[in-house]
Amino acid sequence: MDQAARESIRLDSDFFQNAPELSRVLRTEQPVRQVVMPRGMSAWLVTRYADAKTLLADQRLSKDSERARALFQRRLTTPGETSRPFERSLAAHMLNMDPPDHTRLRKLVNKAFTAPTVARLRPRIEEITENLLDDMAGSTEVDLLSAFAFPLPITVICELLGVPDDAREDFRTWSSTLLDTATPEQIEFASGKMARYLGELIARKRAEPTDDLLSALVHATDEGDALSEQELVSMAFLLLVAGHETTVNLIGNGVLALLREPGQLAALRADPALLPGAVEEFLRLESPIHMATLRFTTEPVRVGQAEIPAEEFVLISLLAANRDDERYPDPDRLDVTRQAGGHLAFGHGIHFCVGAPLARLEARIAIGRLLERFPELRLAAEPETLRWRDSSLIHGLQTLPVRLG
Ligand code: HEM
């Protein structure tokens, strides 16, 4: 890395297109350092596994969105800019809260996502998977994300919550606007549409409850004042977005990793019992969440040789941490037989992903069935031409063209 680049690192398209390589340089040379975020604000980026794990569980780092917003306002470098507008209408969710509010909200949904509860969804997930594979079978070449990796998790999470299927394409558009680099106007438009849609849906569930998670949450609100109306809308938003924006990329990134490494693909085809471990390896190697959501220090925090002052934003790179050679030997290599457990792809500490059992189940079914169904599956583009999404949150491809036969 040359001197100029070392002085100012911007999380821009260049960074996202070359994230593993740039992360490796940072982890070796400056494992805790300031970077410039896409909208011009500075934050501290943490790239080592041990530091990442410690900080994810450190209560001196807060996620309280009200305090974060105030901090944002004071720190904005672009005149006239305000904090991301969607944070007002949809932000009252647990990923933006510290205890005790976080604890209260998380308790309401924990039970719906335990491994045994989620296991009951297996037949339905298999059925959706088969239908999508049947639809694909008529084509020779498809974008695997649009045809398969996206519709599967969005259908599952919408059915679980009780969201009608006619809204799914809109949701895809709105949520990618909110997660990728977008203008404040685009964000305001998408978040307004989403908040309005969810508010109306919740009103319908209140009038006519159905057998789904959203009706159960409406009921909890009405019974015990467990959630405010804004918390209810925000919870629905969080579950919908977190429930599909991530799993789509676990499937997409996992398939890409396999198609780039024919030896590993052959090993997995020869022994399907390797699949659960292989899914952990995909999570480790191509972590679908690039950086954990923004935290800020409430007091000075020492991390190795560096001290992060109070009231600074902190970004923890899960992708970089999961490729730390102090934790995993030969970390940039896909190895479907590796013991990849302990990776940080689902986070760590109190915000550890509530949907991890669901994501794992979906990915095992999806990738397992895809490989069985299409023994000739291969990439339909040179790997170097594939583009990643420009997002500090999502590490996922824009498209994944594949040949089926
Ligand atoms: C939290 C990753 C799938 C719901 C998180 C966090 C990560 C993560 C890294 C913590 C973020 C942080 O600490 O800043 C993933 C990955 C997935 C996945 C990689 C798929 C491969 C899902 C699914 C759901 C879900 C299917 C469905 C409901 C949530 C929720 C939280 C969360 C609600 C917030 C938990 C809290 O604040 O206590 N996820 N997730 N995720 N995830 Fe997932």
Tab-separated table of C-alpha atoms and ligand atoms in Angstrom:
chain	number	residue	atom	x	y	z
A	1	MET	CA	0.000	0.000	0.000
A	2	ASP	CA	1.549	3.343	-0.959
A	3	GLN	CA	1.841	6.376	1.323
A	4	ALA	CA	-1.175	8.261	-0.067
A	5	ALA	CA	-3.432	5.240	0.163
A	6	ARG	CA	-2.215	4.585	3.680
A	7	GLU	CA	-3.128	8.097	4.770
A	8	SER	CA	-6.725	8.052	3.613
A	9	ILE	CA	-8.713	4.908	3.044
A	10	ARG	CA	-12.145	5.422	1.642
A	11	LEU	CA	-14.793	2.725	1.696
A	12	ASP	CA	-15.699	3.221	-1.951
A	13	SER	CA	-16.466	1.004	-4.902
A	14	ASP	CA	-12.782	0.156	-5.342
A	15	PHE	CA	-12.637	-1.060	-1.771
A	16	PHE	CA	-15.768	-3.201	-2.062
A	17	GLN	CA	-14.675	-4.768	-5.378
A	18	ASN	CA	-11.360	-5.831	-3.806
A	19	ALA	CA	-12.429	-6.334	-0.200
A	20	PRO	CA	-10.526	-9.536	0.706
A	21	GLU	CA	-7.202	-8.276	-0.709
A	22	LEU	CA	-7.458	-4.801	0.823
A	23	SER	CA	-8.596	-6.263	4.136
A	24	ARG	CA	-5.534	-8.513	4.208
A	25	VAL	CA	-3.218	-5.527	3.783
A	26	LEU	CA	-5.022	-3.588	6.498
A	27	ARG	CA	-5.075	-6.504	8.912
A	28	THR	CA	-1.335	-6.930	8.532
A	29	GLU	CA	-0.307	-3.285	8.486
A	30	GLN	CA	-2.962	-1.332	10.393
A	31	PRO	CA	-5.450	-3.640	12.098
A	32	VAL	CA	-7.245	-0.743	13.829
A	33	ARG	CA	-7.354	2.457	11.789
A	34	GLN	CA	-9.563	5.312	10.685
A	35	VAL	CA	-11.320	5.111	7.317
A	36	VAL	CA	-13.740	7.356	5.447
A	37	MET	CA	-17.225	5.941	5.022
A	38	PRO	CA	-19.154	6.282	1.722
A	39	ARG	CA	-21.010	9.404	2.910
A	40	GLY	CA	-17.871	11.154	4.072
A	41	MET	CA	-17.877	10.365	7.771
A	42	SER	CA	-14.879	8.810	9.478
A	43	ALA	CA	-14.958	5.588	11.494
A	44	TRP	CA	-12.441	3.138	12.961
A	45	LEU	CA	-12.112	-0.097	11.038
A	46	VAL	CA	-11.145	-3.263	12.922
A	47	THR	CA	-9.861	-6.219	10.871
A	48	ARG	CA	-8.259	-8.831	13.189
A	49	TYR	CA	-10.261	-11.822	14.389
A	50	ALA	CA	-9.326	-11.519	18.088
A	51	ASP	CA	-10.052	-7.757	18.186
A	52	ALA	CA	-13.309	-8.182	16.264
A	53	LYS	CA	-14.579	-10.873	18.605
A	54	THR	CA	-13.664	-8.882	21.721
A	55	LEU	CA	-15.249	-5.657	20.457
A	56	LEU	CA	-18.482	-7.335	19.294
A	57	ALA	CA	-19.117	-8.310	22.915
A	58	ASP	CA	-17.801	-5.098	24.502
A	59	GLN	CA	-20.597	-3.162	26.210
A	60	ARG	CA	-18.589	0.058	25.958
A	61	LEU	CA	-19.551	0.023	22.287
A	62	SER	CA	-23.153	1.154	21.938
A	63	LYS	CA	-25.751	0.734	19.199
A	64	ASP	CA	-28.305	3.146	20.666
A	65	SER	CA	-29.748	4.829	17.575
A	66	GLU	CA	-30.859	8.041	19.315
A	67	ARG	CA	-27.354	8.719	20.619
A	68	ALA	CA	-25.813	7.601	17.349
A	69	ARG	CA	-28.018	10.060	15.462
A	70	ALA	CA	-26.939	12.940	17.688
A	71	LEU	CA	-23.335	11.939	17.126
A	72	PHE	CA	-23.924	11.745	13.368
A	73	GLN	CA	-25.357	15.258	13.325
A	74	ARG	CA	-22.323	16.667	15.087
A	75	ARG	CA	-19.874	14.804	12.881
A	76	LEU	CA	-21.312	15.284	9.402
A	77	THR	CA	-18.691	16.641	7.076
A	78	THR	CA	-20.898	17.460	4.098
A	79	PRO	CA	-22.777	20.738	4.638
A	80	GLY	CA	-26.548	20.393	4.549
A	81	GLU	CA	-26.515	16.623	4.918
A	82	THR	CA	-28.675	15.021	7.569
A	83	SER	CA	-28.427	11.559	9.037
A	84	ARG	CA	-29.785	8.720	6.910
A	85	PRO	CA	-33.495	9.547	6.889
A	86	PHE	CA	-34.727	5.952	7.068
A	87	GLU	CA	-33.312	5.762	10.555
A	88	ARG	CA	-36.280	7.722	11.844
A	89	SER	CA	-39.199	5.672	10.531
A	90	LEU	CA	-37.760	2.162	10.641
A	91	ALA	CA	-34.969	2.304	13.189
A	92	ALA	CA	-36.714	1.375	16.438
A	93	HIS	CA	-35.489	-2.219	16.241
A	94	MET	CA	-33.262	-4.366	18.422
A	95	LEU	CA	-30.178	-4.115	16.244
A	96	ASN	CA	-30.217	-0.396	17.062
A	97	MET	CA	-30.612	-0.818	20.812
A	98	ASP	CA	-28.636	-1.637	23.932
A	99	PRO	CA	-30.027	-3.509	26.951
A	100	PRO	CA	-32.579	-3.377	28.499
A	101	ASP	CA	-34.628	-2.475	25.366
A	102	HIS	CA	-32.621	-4.882	23.238
A	103	THR	CA	-33.312	-7.710	25.703
A	104	ARG	CA	-37.056	-6.969	25.774
A	105	LEU	CA	-37.424	-6.971	21.975
A	106	ARG	CA	-35.159	-9.944	21.345
A	107	LYS	CA	-37.140	-12.111	23.794
A	108	LEU	CA	-40.257	-11.607	21.688
A	109	VAL	CA	-38.778	-13.289	18.616
A	110	ASN	CA	-36.127	-15.665	20.007
A	111	LYS	CA	-38.528	-18.581	20.219
A	112	ALA	CA	-39.666	-18.275	16.613
A	113	PHE	CA	-36.115	-18.895	15.348
A	114	THR	CA	-34.678	-21.682	17.531
A	115	ALA	CA	-33.245	-24.679	15.647
A	116	PRO	CA	-36.155	-27.030	16.589
A	117	THR	CA	-38.821	-24.463	15.582
A	118	VAL	CA	-37.053	-23.732	12.335
A	119	ALA	CA	-36.604	-27.464	11.595
A	120	ARG	CA	-40.380	-27.660	11.212
A	121	LEU	CA	-40.068	-25.404	8.161
A	122	ARG	CA	-37.890	-27.963	6.344
A	123	PRO	CA	-40.664	-29.551	4.183
A	124	ARG	CA	-41.880	-26.141	3.026
A	125	ILE	CA	-38.336	-24.902	2.298
A	126	GLU	CA	-37.715	-28.082	0.275
A	127	GLU	CA	-40.925	-27.548	-1.647
A	128	ILE	CA	-40.104	-23.929	-2.512
A	129	THR	CA	-36.597	-25.030	-3.538
A	130	GLU	CA	-37.934	-27.771	-5.853
A	131	ASN	CA	-40.388	-25.368	-7.478
A	132	LEU	CA	-37.638	-22.847	-8.185
A	133	LEU	CA	-35.343	-25.561	-9.573
A	134	ASP	CA	-38.196	-26.796	-11.789
A	135	ASP	CA	-38.682	-23.271	-13.138
A	136	MET	CA	-34.966	-22.956	-13.863
A	137	ALA	CA	-34.727	-26.331	-15.600
A	138	GLY	CA	-36.232	-24.898	-18.807
A	139	SER	CA	-33.283	-22.503	-19.286
A	140	THR	CA	-29.669	-23.166	-20.186
A	141	GLU	CA	-28.311	-20.029	-18.548
A	142	VAL	CA	-29.699	-17.977	-15.621
A	143	ASP	CA	-28.711	-15.321	-13.116
A	144	LEU	CA	-28.655	-17.609	-10.097
A	145	LEU	CA	-29.401	-14.732	-7.721
A	146	SER	CA	-32.659	-13.639	-9.395
A	147	ALA	CA	-33.794	-17.132	-10.323
A	148	PHE	CA	-32.966	-18.951	-7.092
A	149	ALA	CA	-30.898	-17.404	-4.309
A	150	PHE	CA	-33.198	-14.380	-3.859
A	151	PRO	CA	-36.701	-15.889	-4.227
A	152	LEU	CA	-36.064	-18.745	-1.789
A	153	PRO	CA	-35.265	-16.777	1.411
A	154	ILE	CA	-37.689	-13.952	0.653
A	155	THR	CA	-40.516	-16.435	0.154
A	156	VAL	CA	-39.635	-18.199	3.416
A	157	ILE	CA	-39.389	-15.046	5.542
A	158	CYS	CA	-42.536	-13.523	3.984
A	159	GLU	CA	-44.511	-16.703	4.715
A	160	LEU	CA	-43.159	-16.826	8.257
A	161	LEU	CA	-44.151	-13.225	8.912
A	162	GLY	CA	-47.363	-13.317	6.882
A	163	VAL	CA	-46.418	-10.848	4.126
A	164	PRO	CA	-48.388	-11.394	0.883
A	165	ASP	CA	-46.280	-12.434	-2.089
A	166	ASP	CA	-47.293	-9.553	-4.386
A	167	ALA	CA	-44.995	-7.196	-2.403
A	168	ARG	CA	-41.784	-9.199	-2.848
A	169	GLU	CA	-40.239	-7.519	-5.858
A	170	ASP	CA	-40.933	-4.090	-4.332
A	171	PHE	CA	-39.241	-5.213	-1.151
A	172	ARG	CA	-36.172	-6.301	-3.050
A	173	THR	CA	-35.887	-2.897	-4.692
A	174	TRP	CA	-36.525	-0.918	-1.508
A	175	SER	CA	-34.198	-2.902	0.690
A	176	SER	CA	-31.299	-2.848	-1.725
A	177	THR	CA	-31.721	0.944	-1.924
A	178	LEU	CA	-31.469	1.114	1.855
A	179	LEU	CA	-28.442	-1.147	2.124
A	180	ASP	CA	-26.333	-0.089	-0.856
A	181	THR	CA	-24.865	3.339	-1.432
A	182	ALA	CA	-27.818	5.596	-2.311
A	183	THR	CA	-28.689	9.302	-2.190
A	184	PRO	CA	-30.646	10.680	0.808
A	185	GLU	CA	-33.640	11.233	-1.529
A	186	GLN	CA	-33.587	7.609	-2.701
A	187	ILE	CA	-33.307	6.411	0.888
A	188	GLU	CA	-36.162	8.617	2.024
A	189	PHE	CA	-38.359	7.404	-0.825
A	190	ALA	CA	-37.653	3.703	-0.213
A	191	SER	CA	-37.976	3.901	3.569
A	192	GLY	CA	-41.218	5.883	3.295
A	193	LYS	CA	-42.708	3.262	0.964
A	194	MET	CA	-41.583	0.445	3.209
A	195	ALA	CA	-42.833	2.052	6.444
A	196	ARG	CA	-46.214	2.820	4.848
A	197	TYR	CA	-46.584	-0.690	3.476
A	198	LEU	CA	-45.693	-2.319	6.800
A	199	GLY	CA	-47.943	0.047	8.780
A	200	GLU	CA	-50.909	-0.911	6.579
A	201	LEU	CA	-50.083	-4.594	6.787
A	202	ILE	CA	-49.947	-4.412	10.590
A	203	ALA	CA	-53.333	-2.682	10.647
A	204	ARG	CA	-54.730	-5.554	8.547
A	205	LYS	CA	-53.232	-8.151	10.936
A	206	ARG	CA	-54.803	-6.318	13.853
A	207	ALA	CA	-58.227	-6.373	12.202
A	208	GLU	CA	-57.902	-9.953	10.958
A	209	PRO	CA	-55.143	-11.918	12.706
A	210	THR	CA	-53.665	-14.853	10.790
A	211	ASP	CA	-51.375	-17.684	11.863
A	212	ASP	CA	-48.032	-15.942	11.423
A	213	LEU	CA	-45.280	-14.173	13.338
A	214	LEU	CA	-46.463	-10.660	12.537
A	215	SER	CA	-49.964	-11.361	13.909
A	216	ALA	CA	-48.333	-12.827	17.041
A	217	LEU	CA	-46.254	-9.661	17.490
A	218	VAL	CA	-49.334	-7.448	16.989
A	219	HIS	CA	-51.096	-9.533	19.624
A	220	ALA	CA	-48.129	-9.173	22.036
A	221	THR	CA	-48.273	-5.402	21.529
A	222	ASP	CA	-51.977	-5.169	22.215
A	223	GLU	CA	-51.843	-7.481	25.231
A	224	GLY	CA	-48.900	-6.302	27.257
A	225	ASP	CA	-47.605	-3.129	25.650
A	226	ALA	CA	-44.547	-5.212	24.731
A	227	LEU	CA	-43.775	-3.142	21.625
A	228	SER	CA	-44.726	0.361	20.627
A	229	GLU	CA	-46.314	0.818	17.184
A	230	GLN	CA	-43.028	2.144	15.828
A	231	GLU	CA	-41.138	-0.801	17.314
A	232	LEU	CA	-43.582	-3.161	15.631
A	233	VAL	CA	-43.045	-1.617	12.186
A	234	SER	CA	-39.291	-1.572	12.770
A	235	MET	CA	-39.231	-5.206	13.915
A	236	ALA	CA	-41.104	-6.282	10.776
A	237	PHE	CA	-38.643	-4.267	8.688
A	238	LEU	CA	-35.590	-5.772	10.423
A	239	LEU	CA	-36.794	-9.357	10.112
A	240	LEU	CA	-37.759	-8.936	6.466
A	241	VAL	CA	-34.530	-7.284	5.405
A	242	ALA	CA	-32.193	-9.360	7.603
A	243	GLY	CA	-34.122	-12.479	6.633
A	244	HIS	CA	-33.367	-12.278	2.934
A	245	GLU	CA	-30.573	-9.803	2.100
A	246	THR	CA	-28.127	-12.097	3.863
A	247	THR	CA	-29.156	-15.637	2.941
A	248	VAL	CA	-29.302	-14.737	-0.766
A	249	ASN	CA	-25.596	-13.965	-0.533
A	250	LEU	CA	-24.731	-17.020	1.520
A	251	ILE	CA	-26.183	-19.103	-1.323
A	252	GLY	CA	-24.693	-16.927	-4.102
A	253	ASN	CA	-21.225	-16.551	-2.538
A	254	GLY	CA	-21.139	-20.237	-1.613
A	255	VAL	CA	-21.989	-21.372	-5.140
A	256	LEU	CA	-19.423	-18.966	-6.613
A	257	ALA	CA	-16.729	-20.252	-4.225
A	258	LEU	CA	-17.463	-23.826	-5.300
A	259	LEU	CA	-17.594	-23.099	-9.027
A	260	ARG	CA	-14.205	-21.403	-8.820
A	261	GLU	CA	-12.662	-24.461	-7.153
A	262	PRO	CA	-13.569	-27.594	-9.126
A	263	GLY	CA	-11.601	-29.838	-6.731
A	264	GLN	CA	-13.661	-28.646	-3.761
A	265	LEU	CA	-16.886	-28.941	-5.742
A	266	ALA	CA	-15.998	-32.536	-6.671
A	267	ALA	CA	-15.180	-33.356	-3.033
A	268	LEU	CA	-18.565	-32.034	-1.918
A	269	ARG	CA	-20.429	-33.837	-4.693
A	270	ALA	CA	-18.657	-37.065	-3.733
A	271	ASP	CA	-19.603	-36.736	-0.060
A	272	PRO	CA	-22.777	-34.721	0.582
A	273	ALA	CA	-22.302	-35.286	4.327
A	274	LEU	CA	-19.701	-32.509	4.071
A	275	LEU	CA	-22.438	-29.982	3.278
A	276	PRO	CA	-23.131	-28.560	6.778
A	277	GLY	CA	-19.394	-27.971	7.283
A	278	ALA	CA	-19.082	-26.546	3.782
A	279	VAL	CA	-21.823	-23.997	4.564
A	280	GLU	CA	-19.803	-22.859	7.603
A	281	GLU	CA	-16.785	-22.544	5.325
A	282	PHE	CA	-18.774	-20.381	2.847
A	283	LEU	CA	-19.871	-18.189	5.765
A	284	ARG	CA	-16.257	-17.845	6.859
A	285	LEU	CA	-14.627	-17.303	3.464
A	286	GLU	CA	-17.221	-15.063	1.795
A	287	SER	CA	-19.077	-13.668	4.813
A	288	PRO	CA	-22.403	-12.271	3.527
A	289	ILE	CA	-22.280	-9.427	6.046
A	290	HIS	CA	-19.068	-7.576	5.278
A	291	MET	CA	-19.014	-5.286	8.309
A	292	ALA	CA	-21.139	-5.491	11.432
A	293	THR	CA	-23.592	-2.610	11.804
A	294	LEU	CA	-22.188	0.650	13.102
A	295	ARG	CA	-21.292	0.934	16.782
A	296	PHE	CA	-19.837	3.871	18.708
A	297	THR	CA	-17.545	4.104	21.723
A	298	THR	CA	-19.091	5.502	24.912
A	299	GLU	CA	-15.606	5.871	26.462
A	300	PRO	CA	-12.025	5.461	25.207
A	301	VAL	CA	-11.376	1.841	24.236
A	302	ARG	CA	-7.903	0.323	23.851
A	303	VAL	CA	-7.581	-2.258	21.073
A	304	GLY	CA	-4.092	-3.749	20.854
A	305	GLN	CA	-1.708	-0.869	20.175
A	306	ALA	CA	-4.478	1.607	19.297
A	307	GLU	CA	-6.783	3.642	21.475
A	308	ILE	CA	-10.138	4.595	20.021
A	309	PRO	CA	-11.343	7.808	21.712
A	310	ALA	CA	-14.869	8.185	23.119
A	311	GLU	CA	-17.732	8.996	20.720
A	312	GLU	CA	-16.097	7.479	17.664
A	313	PHE	CA	-17.872	5.208	15.196
A	314	VAL	CA	-16.471	1.694	14.891
A	315	LEU	CA	-16.800	-0.723	11.968
A	316	ILE	CA	-15.915	-4.355	12.623
A	317	SER	CA	-15.041	-6.235	9.443
A	318	LEU	CA	-16.384	-9.770	9.753
A	319	LEU	CA	-15.027	-10.619	6.314
A	320	ALA	CA	-11.497	-9.559	7.294
A	321	ALA	CA	-11.685	-11.204	10.732
A	322	ASN	CA	-12.805	-14.497	9.217
A	323	ARG	CA	-9.754	-14.521	6.940
A	324	ASP	CA	-7.253	-13.837	9.716
A	325	ASP	CA	-4.375	-16.323	9.414
A	326	GLU	CA	-3.864	-16.188	13.169
A	327	ARG	CA	-7.237	-17.907	13.493
A	328	TYR	CA	-7.508	-19.981	10.297
A	329	PRO	CA	-4.497	-21.456	8.467
A	330	ASP	CA	-4.331	-20.627	4.751
A	331	PRO	CA	-7.394	-18.425	5.233
A	332	ASP	CA	-7.999	-17.328	1.623
A	333	ARG	CA	-8.410	-20.912	0.430
A	334	LEU	CA	-11.774	-22.682	0.253
A	335	ASP	CA	-11.602	-25.982	2.124
A	336	VAL	CA	-14.933	-27.747	2.517
A	337	THR	CA	-13.409	-30.106	5.106
A	338	ARG	CA	-12.065	-27.278	7.275
A	339	GLN	CA	-13.230	-26.822	10.879
A	340	ALA	CA	-14.649	-23.356	10.172
A	341	GLY	CA	-16.668	-23.191	13.399
A	342	GLY	CA	-16.116	-20.102	15.511
A	343	HIS	CA	-16.313	-17.772	12.495
A	344	LEU	CA	-17.905	-14.385	13.108
A	345	ALA	CA	-20.205	-14.307	10.063
A	346	PHE	CA	-23.295	-14.226	12.308
A	347	GLY	CA	-21.714	-11.732	14.700
A	348	HIS	CA	-20.995	-12.386	18.360
A	349	GLY	CA	-22.359	-11.282	21.732
A	350	ILE	CA	-25.892	-10.055	22.439
A	351	HIS	CA	-26.637	-9.148	18.803
A	352	PHE	CA	-25.597	-12.588	17.498
A	353	CYS	CA	-27.865	-13.341	14.547
A	354	VAL	CA	-31.265	-14.562	15.686
A	355	GLY	CA	-31.877	-16.084	12.229
A	356	ALA	CA	-28.720	-18.226	12.072
A	357	PRO	CA	-30.564	-21.592	12.343
A	358	LEU	CA	-32.929	-20.552	9.536
A	359	ALA	CA	-30.116	-19.289	7.314
A	360	ARG	CA	-28.134	-22.511	7.787
A	361	LEU	CA	-31.133	-24.700	7.011
A	362	GLU	CA	-32.024	-22.728	3.878
A	363	ALA	CA	-28.450	-22.750	2.571
A	364	ARG	CA	-27.971	-26.486	3.145
A	365	ILE	CA	-31.197	-27.344	1.357
A	366	ALA	CA	-30.656	-24.839	-1.456
A	367	ILE	CA	-27.033	-25.635	-2.274
A	368	GLY	CA	-27.472	-29.386	-1.745
A	369	ARG	CA	-30.470	-29.633	-4.081
A	370	LEU	CA	-28.967	-27.286	-6.676
A	371	LEU	CA	-25.839	-29.452	-6.996
A	372	GLU	CA	-27.871	-32.660	-7.225
A	373	ARG	CA	-30.242	-31.263	-9.775
A	374	PHE	CA	-27.605	-29.722	-12.070
A	375	PRO	CA	-24.519	-31.963	-12.225
A	376	GLU	CA	-23.077	-29.807	-15.038
A	377	LEU	CA	-23.522	-26.469	-13.232
A	378	ARG	CA	-20.765	-23.978	-14.116
A	379	LEU	CA	-20.050	-20.265	-14.284
A	380	ALA	CA	-21.253	-18.451	-17.405
A	381	ALA	CA	-18.809	-15.553	-16.940
A	382	GLU	CA	-15.137	-15.162	-16.136
A	383	PRO	CA	-14.879	-14.839	-12.331
A	384	GLU	CA	-12.882	-11.571	-12.676
A	385	THR	CA	-15.787	-9.911	-14.515
A	386	LEU	CA	-18.261	-10.485	-11.678
A	387	ARG	CA	-19.102	-7.335	-9.689
A	388	TRP	CA	-19.771	-7.123	-5.975
A	389	ARG	CA	-22.414	-4.833	-4.487
A	390	ASP	CA	-21.097	-1.464	-3.334
A	391	SER	CA	-22.020	-1.786	0.326
A	392	SER	CA	-20.134	-1.826	3.609
A	393	LEU	CA	-22.849	-4.061	5.015
A	394	ILE	CA	-23.503	-6.607	2.292
A	395	HIS	CA	-20.788	-8.735	0.685
A	396	GLY	CA	-22.663	-10.202	-2.246
A	397	LEU	CA	-22.588	-10.278	-6.030
A	398	GLN	CA	-24.650	-8.039	-8.282
A	399	THR	CA	-25.405	-11.024	-10.551
A	400	LEU	CA	-24.185	-14.612	-10.810
A	401	PRO	CA	-24.609	-15.941	-14.365
A	402	VAL	CA	-24.453	-19.748	-14.482
A	403	ARG	CA	-24.908	-22.470	-17.123
A	404	LEU	CA	-27.151	-25.263	-15.994
A	405	GLY	CA	-26.436	-28.021	-18.503
B	1	HEM	C1	-28.133	-9.968	13.416
B	1	HEM	C2	-25.622	-12.093	9.868
B	1	HEM	C3	-29.624	-14.368	8.322
B	1	HEM	C4	-32.191	-11.846	11.503
B	1	HEM	C5	-27.114	-10.375	12.593
B	1	HEM	C6	-25.737	-9.993	12.752
B	1	HEM	C7	-25.042	-10.570	11.760
B	1	HEM	C8	-25.970	-11.346	10.962
B	1	HEM	C9	-23.558	-10.438	11.462
B	1	HEM	C10	-25.163	-9.080	13.839
B	1	HEM	C11	-24.939	-7.687	13.315
B	1	HEM	C12	-24.232	-6.802	14.306
B	1	HEM	O1	-23.889	-7.229	15.419
B	1	HEM	O2	-24.007	-5.632	13.938
B	1	HEM	C13	-26.500	-12.879	9.141
B	1	HEM	C14	-26.108	-13.739	8.052
B	1	HEM	C15	-27.233	-14.393	7.620
B	1	HEM	C16	-28.329	-13.936	8.446
B	1	HEM	C17	-24.692	-13.849	7.504
B	1	HEM	C18	-27.423	-15.382	6.510
B	1	HEM	C19	-26.489	-16.017	5.948
B	1	HEM	C20	-30.667	-13.922	9.065
B	1	HEM	C21	-32.021	-14.384	8.947
B	1	HEM	C22	-32.751	-13.672	9.817
B	1	HEM	C23	-31.855	-12.753	10.523
B	1	HEM	C24	-32.511	-15.489	7.993
B	1	HEM	C25	-34.236	-13.871	9.974
B	1	HEM	C26	-34.997	-13.539	10.735
B	1	HEM	C27	-31.313	-11.117	12.272
B	1	HEM	C28	-31.723	-10.228	13.337
B	1	HEM	C29	-30.552	-9.691	13.896
B	1	HEM	C30	-29.451	-10.262	13.149
B	1	HEM	C31	-33.141	-9.936	13.772
B	1	HEM	C32	-30.453	-8.704	15.058
B	1	HEM	C33	-30.229	-9.452	16.335
B	1	HEM	C34	-30.046	-8.566	17.546
B	1	HEM	O3	-29.866	-7.349	17.434
B	1	HEM	O4	-30.109	-9.115	18.657
B	1	HEM	N1	-27.237	-11.219	11.507
B	1	HEM	N2	-27.847	-13.013	9.349
B	1	HEM	N3	-30.599	-12.943	10.038
B	1	HEM	N4	-29.948	-11.125	12.187
B	1	HEM	FE1	-28.893	-12.165	10.845
